[in-house]
Amino acid sequence: MKTVILEKPGRFVLTDTDSPTAPGPGEVLTKVRRIGICGTDIHAFRGDQPFFEYPRILGHELAVDVVEPGPEVGNLKTGDLCAVEPYLNCGNCIACRAGKSNCCTRLLVPGVHVDGGMREFMLLPANKLHLSGRLSADQLALVEPLGIGFHAVGRANPQPGESVLIIGAGPIGLGVVAFALLRCCRVLVTDVRAERLAFCREHFPEIHTIQAGENALSGIQNACNGELPSIVFDATGNRRSMENAVSLTASGGRLVFVGLVLGEISFNDPEFHRKELTLLASRNARGNEYPAIITHIEKGEVDTAPWVTHRASMSSLPDIFADWVAPESRIIKGMLEV
Ligand SMILES: [Zn+2]
Ligand SMILES: [Zn+2]
């Protein structure tokens, strides 16, 4: 079967690999239909993803068709189109026992820690496939990145009328925006990139966009009746942004780090203490959140169609990827068809 392998930083190759064997109990043989490209893939390509092992088959934002359900798989049949929850958890550790499959101590993410979906066929656990009878393959491939935002919003649990600031308007930040709006919050977004703010204004006309930088604080206060937002999500993965986010959060508020930075961060403890902030990490999403995300898309409450700015066949990836990730490409979401 056709397979794209990231051999080493900067080098994708299109090759042939053996098709998977027949599915075992609880497994499903699937045909990969769509693969979304995200920051993790870009970091792996650039070689700045620490502890990343090469060669690796990337691809974790997946829509797949069921080809053959294995024994003991009752809920899926041939032809079913599904989103993939790419978080293979152990089921036994302290996090799994508490229902926190997203932060399993032995978590394996296909496309990151083990081989992912840039190939024609894949064996996947049936319990990681989330069916929709109505969504397109594109929509199902975007459930995973949307899930990051859905889970992050759930961590903060905003109440109607609260002011929410999202720092960073990439695909993850856009997901946070979409689900914060569904909670009837006043939503503010900042980003250093003006074109990303313009994209937000076009697709979410009810939000406030504020250029990141020196005047951001006054812009934020102006949008919040002179106060600060009671919830701040940082989706930048930028150390300085995350450190500064403490000063943008209202007293008594919650600060959620959706992105991560590979290293240490620090902030002023008296300010953190004086405000009695709640600091939350947010990682991945949980399987039981997938049906809710799919329902929101089915109802048209979240529309990810405009996010797909770049599209190509999987086979052409080795030729086009360097162009996609060049700064001038203004990519939001790249989508591969298999
Ligand atoms: Zn991703
Ligand atoms: Zn576990």
CSV table of C-alpha atoms and ligand atoms in Angstrom, one decimal:
chain,number,residue,atom,x,y,z
A,1,MET,CA,0.0,0.0,0.0
A,2,LYS,CA,1.1,3.6,-0.6
A,3,THR,CA,2.7,5.1,2.4
A,4,VAL,CA,4.4,8.4,3.1
A,5,ILE,CA,7.3,8.1,5.6
A,6,LEU,CA,9.2,11.0,7.3
A,7,GLU,CA,12.6,9.4,6.9
A,8,LYS,CA,14.5,12.2,8.7
A,9,PRO,CA,13.9,15.9,9.3
A,10,GLY,CA,13.1,17.6,6.0
A,11,ARG,CA,12.7,14.4,4.0
A,12,PHE,CA,9.3,12.8,3.3
A,13,VAL,CA,9.3,9.8,0.9
A,14,LEU,CA,6.5,8.1,-0.9
A,15,THR,CA,7.0,4.3,-0.7
A,16,ASP,CA,5.2,1.0,-0.5
A,17,THR,CA,4.6,-0.9,2.8
A,18,ASP,CA,2.8,-4.1,3.6
A,19,SER,CA,-0.9,-3.8,4.2
A,20,PRO,CA,-2.1,-4.7,7.7
A,21,THR,CA,-3.1,-8.2,8.6
A,22,ALA,CA,-6.7,-9.2,9.4
A,23,PRO,CA,-8.1,-7.4,12.5
A,24,GLY,CA,-7.9,-9.1,15.8
A,25,PRO,CA,-10.6,-9.0,18.6
A,26,GLY,CA,-11.6,-5.5,19.2
A,27,GLU,CA,-9.7,-4.2,16.2
A,28,VAL,CA,-10.9,-2.7,12.9
A,29,LEU,CA,-9.2,-2.7,9.5
A,30,THR,CA,-9.7,0.8,8.1
A,31,LYS,CA,-9.1,2.7,4.9
A,32,VAL,CA,-7.6,6.1,5.6
A,33,ARG,CA,-9.6,8.8,3.7
A,34,ARG,CA,-8.3,12.2,5.0
A,35,ILE,CA,-5.3,13.4,7.0
A,36,GLY,CA,-5.1,16.8,8.6
A,37,ILE,CA,-1.7,18.5,9.0
A,38,CYS,CA,-0.9,20.3,12.2
A,39,GLY,CA,1.9,21.9,14.1
A,40,THR,CA,3.1,18.6,15.5
A,41,ASP,CA,3.8,17.4,11.9
A,42,ILE,CA,5.5,20.6,11.0
A,43,HIS,CA,7.8,20.4,14.1
A,44,ALA,CA,8.6,16.8,13.2
A,45,PHE,CA,9.5,17.8,9.6
A,46,ARG,CA,11.6,20.7,10.9
A,47,GLY,CA,13.4,18.4,13.4
A,48,ASP,CA,12.6,20.6,16.4
A,49,GLN,CA,10.3,18.1,18.1
A,50,PRO,CA,12.4,16.7,21.0
A,51,PHE,CA,12.5,13.0,21.6
A,52,PHE,CA,10.9,12.4,18.1
A,53,GLU,CA,12.2,9.2,16.5
A,54,TYR,CA,12.8,8.8,12.8
A,55,PRO,CA,11.7,7.3,10.5
A,56,ARG,CA,8.0,7.8,11.4
A,57,ILE,CA,4.7,7.6,9.5
A,58,LEU,CA,3.0,10.9,10.5
A,59,GLY,CA,-0.7,11.6,10.6
A,60,HIS,CA,-3.0,11.8,13.6
A,61,GLU,CA,-5.9,13.9,12.4
A,62,LEU,CA,-7.8,11.2,10.6
A,63,ALA,CA,-11.0,10.2,8.9
A,64,VAL,CA,-11.2,6.5,8.0
A,65,ASP,CA,-13.7,4.1,6.4
A,66,VAL,CA,-14.3,0.8,8.1
A,67,VAL,CA,-13.2,-2.0,5.8
A,68,GLU,CA,-13.4,-5.0,8.1
A,69,PRO,CA,-14.5,-5.0,11.8
A,70,GLY,CA,-12.7,-7.7,13.7
A,71,PRO,CA,-14.2,-10.2,16.1
A,72,GLU,CA,-16.1,-8.7,19.1
A,73,VAL,CA,-16.7,-5.4,17.3
A,74,GLY,CA,-20.4,-4.9,17.5
A,75,ASN,CA,-21.0,-1.2,16.7
A,76,LEU,CA,-19.3,-0.8,13.4
A,77,LYS,CA,-19.8,-2.2,9.9
A,78,THR,CA,-18.1,-2.0,6.5
A,79,GLY,CA,-18.4,1.4,5.0
A,80,ASP,CA,-18.9,3.4,8.2
A,81,LEU,CA,-17.0,6.7,8.0
A,82,CYS,CA,-15.4,7.6,11.4
A,83,ALA,CA,-13.2,10.1,13.2
A,84,VAL,CA,-10.2,8.6,14.9
A,85,GLU,CA,-9.4,9.4,18.6
A,86,PRO,CA,-5.6,9.0,18.3
A,87,TYR,CA,-4.8,8.6,22.0
A,88,LEU,CA,-4.0,5.0,22.7
A,89,ASN,CA,-4.2,4.7,26.5
A,90,CYS,CA,-3.3,1.8,28.7
A,91,GLY,CA,-6.6,1.5,30.6
A,92,ASN,CA,-4.8,0.7,33.9
A,93,CYS,CA,-2.8,3.6,35.1
A,94,ILE,CA,-3.9,6.2,37.7
A,95,ALA,CA,-5.1,8.6,35.0
A,96,CYS,CA,-7.0,5.9,33.1
A,97,ARG,CA,-8.7,4.6,36.2
A,98,ALA,CA,-9.9,8.1,36.9
A,99,GLY,CA,-11.4,8.3,33.3
A,100,LYS,CA,-8.6,10.7,32.2
A,101,SER,CA,-7.6,8.7,29.2
A,102,ASN,CA,-6.2,11.9,27.6
A,103,CYS,CA,-3.3,12.0,30.0
A,104,CYS,CA,-2.6,8.3,30.4
A,105,THR,CA,0.9,7.8,31.8
A,106,ARG,CA,1.7,5.4,28.9
A,107,LEU,CA,-0.1,7.3,26.2
A,108,LEU,CA,0.8,6.5,22.6
A,109,VAL,CA,-0.3,8.8,19.8
A,110,PRO,CA,-0.2,7.4,16.3
A,111,GLY,CA,1.8,9.7,14.1
A,112,VAL,CA,3.8,10.8,17.0
A,113,HIS,CA,5.0,7.9,19.2
A,114,VAL,CA,4.0,5.1,16.9
A,115,ASP,CA,3.2,5.1,13.2
A,116,GLY,CA,0.2,7.1,12.1
A,117,GLY,CA,-2.1,7.5,9.2
A,118,MET,CA,-0.1,8.5,6.1
A,119,ARG,CA,-0.9,5.2,4.5
A,120,GLU,CA,-3.8,3.6,2.8
A,121,PHE,CA,-4.9,1.1,5.5
A,122,MET,CA,-4.6,1.0,9.2
A,123,LEU,CA,-5.6,-1.3,12.1
A,124,LEU,CA,-7.2,0.7,14.9
A,125,PRO,CA,-9.0,-0.2,18.1
A,126,ALA,CA,-12.7,-0.1,17.6
A,127,ASN,CA,-13.2,2.0,20.8
A,128,LYS,CA,-11.1,4.8,19.2
A,129,LEU,CA,-13.4,5.1,16.2
A,130,HIS,CA,-16.2,7.6,16.4
A,131,LEU,CA,-18.9,7.3,13.9
A,132,SER,CA,-21.0,9.9,12.2
A,133,GLY,CA,-23.6,9.1,9.6
A,134,ARG,CA,-23.7,12.7,8.4
A,135,LEU,CA,-20.3,14.3,8.4
A,136,SER,CA,-17.9,14.4,5.5
A,137,ALA,CA,-14.4,13.0,5.6
A,138,ASP,CA,-13.0,16.5,5.9
A,139,GLN,CA,-15.2,17.3,8.8
A,140,LEU,CA,-14.3,14.0,10.6
A,141,ALA,CA,-10.6,14.6,10.1
A,142,LEU,CA,-11.0,17.9,11.9
A,143,VAL,CA,-12.7,16.4,15.0
A,144,GLU,CA,-9.3,15.7,16.6
A,145,PRO,CA,-7.9,19.3,16.5
A,146,LEU,CA,-11.4,20.6,17.5
A,147,GLY,CA,-11.3,18.2,20.4
A,148,ILE,CA,-8.3,20.0,21.8
A,149,GLY,CA,-10.3,23.2,22.0
A,150,PHE,CA,-13.4,21.4,23.3
A,151,HIS,CA,-11.4,19.7,26.2
A,152,ALA,CA,-9.7,23.0,27.0
A,153,VAL,CA,-13.0,24.9,27.3
A,154,GLY,CA,-14.3,22.1,29.5
A,155,ARG,CA,-11.3,22.4,31.8
A,156,ALA,CA,-12.2,26.1,32.4
A,157,ASN,CA,-16.0,25.5,32.4
A,158,PRO,CA,-17.0,29.0,31.4
A,159,GLN,CA,-20.4,30.3,32.5
A,160,PRO,CA,-22.6,32.4,30.2
A,161,GLY,CA,-21.6,36.1,30.2
A,162,GLU,CA,-18.0,35.5,31.3
A,163,SER,CA,-15.2,37.2,29.3
A,164,VAL,CA,-12.8,34.8,27.7
A,165,LEU,CA,-9.5,35.7,26.1
A,166,ILE,CA,-7.9,33.3,23.6
A,167,ILE,CA,-4.2,34.0,22.9
A,168,GLY,CA,-3.2,32.5,19.6
A,169,ALA,CA,-5.6,32.1,16.6
A,170,GLY,CA,-4.2,29.0,15.0
A,171,PRO,CA,-6.4,25.9,14.5
A,172,ILE,CA,-6.3,25.1,18.2
A,173,GLY,CA,-7.2,28.6,19.2
A,174,LEU,CA,-10.0,28.6,16.7
A,175,GLY,CA,-11.5,25.5,18.3
A,176,VAL,CA,-11.4,27.2,21.7
A,177,VAL,CA,-13.1,30.3,20.2
A,178,ALA,CA,-15.9,28.1,18.7
A,179,PHE,CA,-16.7,26.3,21.9
A,180,ALA,CA,-16.4,29.3,24.1
A,181,LEU,CA,-19.0,31.1,21.9
A,182,LEU,CA,-21.3,28.1,22.3
A,183,ARG,CA,-21.0,28.7,26.1
A,184,CYS,CA,-22.4,32.3,25.5
A,185,CYS,CA,-19.2,34.0,26.5
A,186,ARG,CA,-17.8,37.3,25.5
A,187,VAL,CA,-14.8,36.2,23.4
A,188,LEU,CA,-11.6,38.1,22.7
A,189,VAL,CA,-8.7,36.9,20.6
A,190,THR,CA,-5.2,38.1,20.3
A,191,ASP,CA,-2.5,37.1,17.9
A,192,VAL,CA,0.7,38.6,16.6
A,193,ARG,CA,-0.4,37.8,13.0
A,194,ALA,CA,-2.9,40.3,11.6
A,195,GLU,CA,-4.1,37.9,8.9
A,196,ARG,CA,-5.1,35.4,11.5
A,197,LEU,CA,-7.2,38.0,13.3
A,198,ALA,CA,-8.8,39.0,10.0
A,199,PHE,CA,-9.7,35.3,9.5
A,200,CYS,CA,-11.3,35.3,13.0
A,201,ARG,CA,-13.3,38.5,12.3
A,202,GLU,CA,-14.5,37.0,9.0
A,203,HIS,CA,-15.7,33.7,10.5
A,204,PHE,CA,-16.7,34.8,14.0
A,205,PRO,CA,-18.1,38.3,13.6
A,206,GLU,CA,-19.3,38.5,17.2
A,207,ILE,CA,-15.8,38.3,18.7
A,208,HIS,CA,-13.3,41.1,19.6
A,209,THR,CA,-9.9,40.8,17.9
A,210,ILE,CA,-6.9,42.5,19.4
A,211,GLN,CA,-3.4,42.8,17.9
A,212,ALA,CA,-0.9,41.2,20.3
A,213,GLY,CA,1.9,43.6,21.4
A,214,GLU,CA,2.3,46.7,23.5
A,215,ASN,CA,-1.3,48.0,23.3
A,216,ALA,CA,-2.9,44.6,23.8
A,217,LEU,CA,-3.6,45.2,27.5
A,218,SER,CA,-5.6,48.4,26.9
A,219,GLY,CA,-7.5,46.7,24.0
A,220,ILE,CA,-8.4,43.8,26.2
A,221,GLN,CA,-9.7,46.1,29.0
A,222,ASN,CA,-11.6,48.2,26.5
A,223,ALA,CA,-13.5,45.1,25.4
A,224,CYS,CA,-14.2,44.0,29.0
A,225,ASN,CA,-15.6,47.3,30.4
A,226,GLY,CA,-12.3,48.2,31.9
A,227,GLU,CA,-11.8,44.8,33.6
A,228,LEU,CA,-9.7,41.7,32.6
A,229,PRO,CA,-11.2,38.5,31.2
A,230,SER,CA,-11.9,35.9,33.9
A,231,ILE,CA,-10.7,33.1,31.7
A,232,VAL,CA,-7.6,33.1,29.5
A,233,PHE,CA,-6.5,30.3,27.2
A,234,ASP,CA,-3.0,30.4,25.9
A,235,ALA,CA,-2.8,28.4,22.6
A,236,THR,CA,0.5,29.8,21.4
A,237,GLY,CA,3.1,27.4,22.7
A,238,ASN,CA,5.2,30.5,23.2
A,239,ARG,CA,7.1,30.9,26.5
A,240,ARG,CA,6.8,34.7,26.8
A,241,SER,CA,3.1,34.6,25.9
A,242,MET,CA,2.4,32.0,28.5
A,243,GLU,CA,4.4,33.9,31.2
A,244,ASN,CA,2.6,37.1,30.3
A,245,ALA,CA,-0.8,35.5,30.4
A,246,VAL,CA,-0.9,35.7,34.2
A,247,SER,CA,-1.0,39.5,33.9
A,248,LEU,CA,-3.9,39.3,31.5
A,249,THR,CA,-6.2,37.2,33.7
A,250,ALA,CA,-8.7,38.8,36.1
A,251,SER,CA,-8.4,38.4,39.8
A,252,GLY,CA,-10.1,35.2,40.8
A,253,GLY,CA,-9.8,33.9,37.2
A,254,ARG,CA,-8.7,30.7,35.4
A,255,LEU,CA,-5.7,30.4,33.1
A,256,VAL,CA,-5.5,27.4,30.8
A,257,PHE,CA,-2.3,26.4,29.0
A,258,VAL,CA,-3.6,24.7,25.8
A,259,GLY,CA,-0.3,24.9,24.1
A,260,LEU,CA,3.0,23.8,25.6
A,261,VAL,CA,6.5,25.0,25.6
A,262,LEU,CA,9.5,22.7,25.7
A,263,GLY,CA,11.2,24.1,28.8
A,264,GLU,CA,10.5,26.0,31.9
A,265,ILE,CA,8.3,29.0,32.3
A,266,SER,CA,8.1,31.4,35.2
A,267,PHE,CA,5.9,34.2,36.4
A,268,ASN,CA,5.5,36.6,39.3
A,269,ASP,CA,4.2,34.7,42.2
A,270,PRO,CA,2.9,37.7,44.2
A,271,GLU,CA,0.7,38.5,41.2
A,272,PHE,CA,-0.4,34.9,40.9
A,273,HIS,CA,-1.2,34.7,44.6
A,274,ARG,CA,-2.8,38.2,44.8
A,275,LYS,CA,-5.2,37.2,42.0
A,276,GLU,CA,-5.7,33.7,43.5
A,277,LEU,CA,-5.5,32.3,39.9
A,278,THR,CA,-6.4,28.8,39.0
A,279,LEU,CA,-3.8,27.4,36.6
A,280,LEU,CA,-4.9,24.5,34.4
A,281,ALA,CA,-3.1,22.4,31.8
A,282,SER,CA,-5.1,20.9,29.0
A,283,ARG,CA,-3.9,18.0,27.0
A,284,ASN,CA,-5.6,16.2,24.1
A,285,ALA,CA,-9.3,15.2,24.6
A,286,ARG,CA,-11.2,12.3,26.0
A,287,GLY,CA,-13.1,9.6,24.1
A,288,ASN,CA,-16.3,10.5,25.8
A,289,GLU,CA,-16.0,14.1,24.4
A,290,TYR,CA,-16.0,13.0,20.8
A,291,PRO,CA,-19.7,12.3,20.4
A,292,ALA,CA,-20.5,15.8,21.7
A,293,ILE,CA,-18.0,17.4,19.3
A,294,ILE,CA,-19.5,15.4,16.4
A,295,THR,CA,-23.0,16.5,17.4
A,296,HIS,CA,-22.0,20.1,17.4
A,297,ILE,CA,-20.6,19.8,13.9
A,298,GLU,CA,-23.6,17.9,12.7
A,299,LYS,CA,-25.9,20.6,14.0
A,300,GLY,CA,-23.9,23.3,12.2
A,301,GLU,CA,-22.9,24.9,15.5
A,302,VAL,CA,-19.2,24.6,14.6
A,303,ASP,CA,-18.1,24.9,11.0
A,304,THR,CA,-14.5,23.9,10.2
A,305,ALA,CA,-14.8,24.1,6.5
A,306,PRO,CA,-13.1,27.5,6.2
A,307,TRP,CA,-10.1,26.3,8.1
A,308,VAL,CA,-8.9,24.1,5.2
A,309,THR,CA,-6.7,26.5,3.3
A,310,HIS,CA,-4.5,23.9,1.6
A,311,ARG,CA,-5.4,20.6,0.0
A,312,ALA,CA,-3.4,17.9,-1.8
A,313,SER,CA,-3.2,14.2,-2.3
A,314,MET,CA,-1.2,12.2,0.2
A,315,SER,CA,1.1,11.0,-2.6
A,316,SER,CA,2.1,14.5,-3.5
A,317,LEU,CA,3.1,15.4,0.1
A,318,PRO,CA,6.9,15.0,-0.4
A,319,ASP,CA,6.8,17.5,-3.2
A,320,ILE,CA,4.6,20.2,-1.6
A,321,PHE,CA,5.2,20.1,2.1
A,322,ALA,CA,8.1,22.6,2.2
A,323,ASP,CA,5.9,25.1,0.4
A,324,TRP,CA,3.0,24.5,2.8
A,325,VAL,CA,5.1,25.3,5.9
A,326,ALA,CA,6.9,28.3,4.5
A,327,PRO,CA,5.8,31.4,6.4
A,328,GLU,CA,4.3,33.1,3.3
A,329,SER,CA,1.9,30.2,2.7
A,330,ARG,CA,-0.4,31.4,5.4
A,331,ILE,CA,-1.6,27.9,6.1
A,332,ILE,CA,-4.3,27.4,8.7
A,333,LYS,CA,-5.1,23.7,8.0
A,334,GLY,CA,-3.7,21.5,5.3
A,335,MET,CA,-5.8,18.5,4.3
A,336,LEU,CA,-4.5,15.4,2.5
A,337,GLU,CA,-6.8,13.1,0.5
A,338,VAL,CA,-5.8,9.4,0.3
B,1,ZN,ZN,-2.8,17.8,15.4
B,2,ZN,ZN,-3.2,4.7,31.3
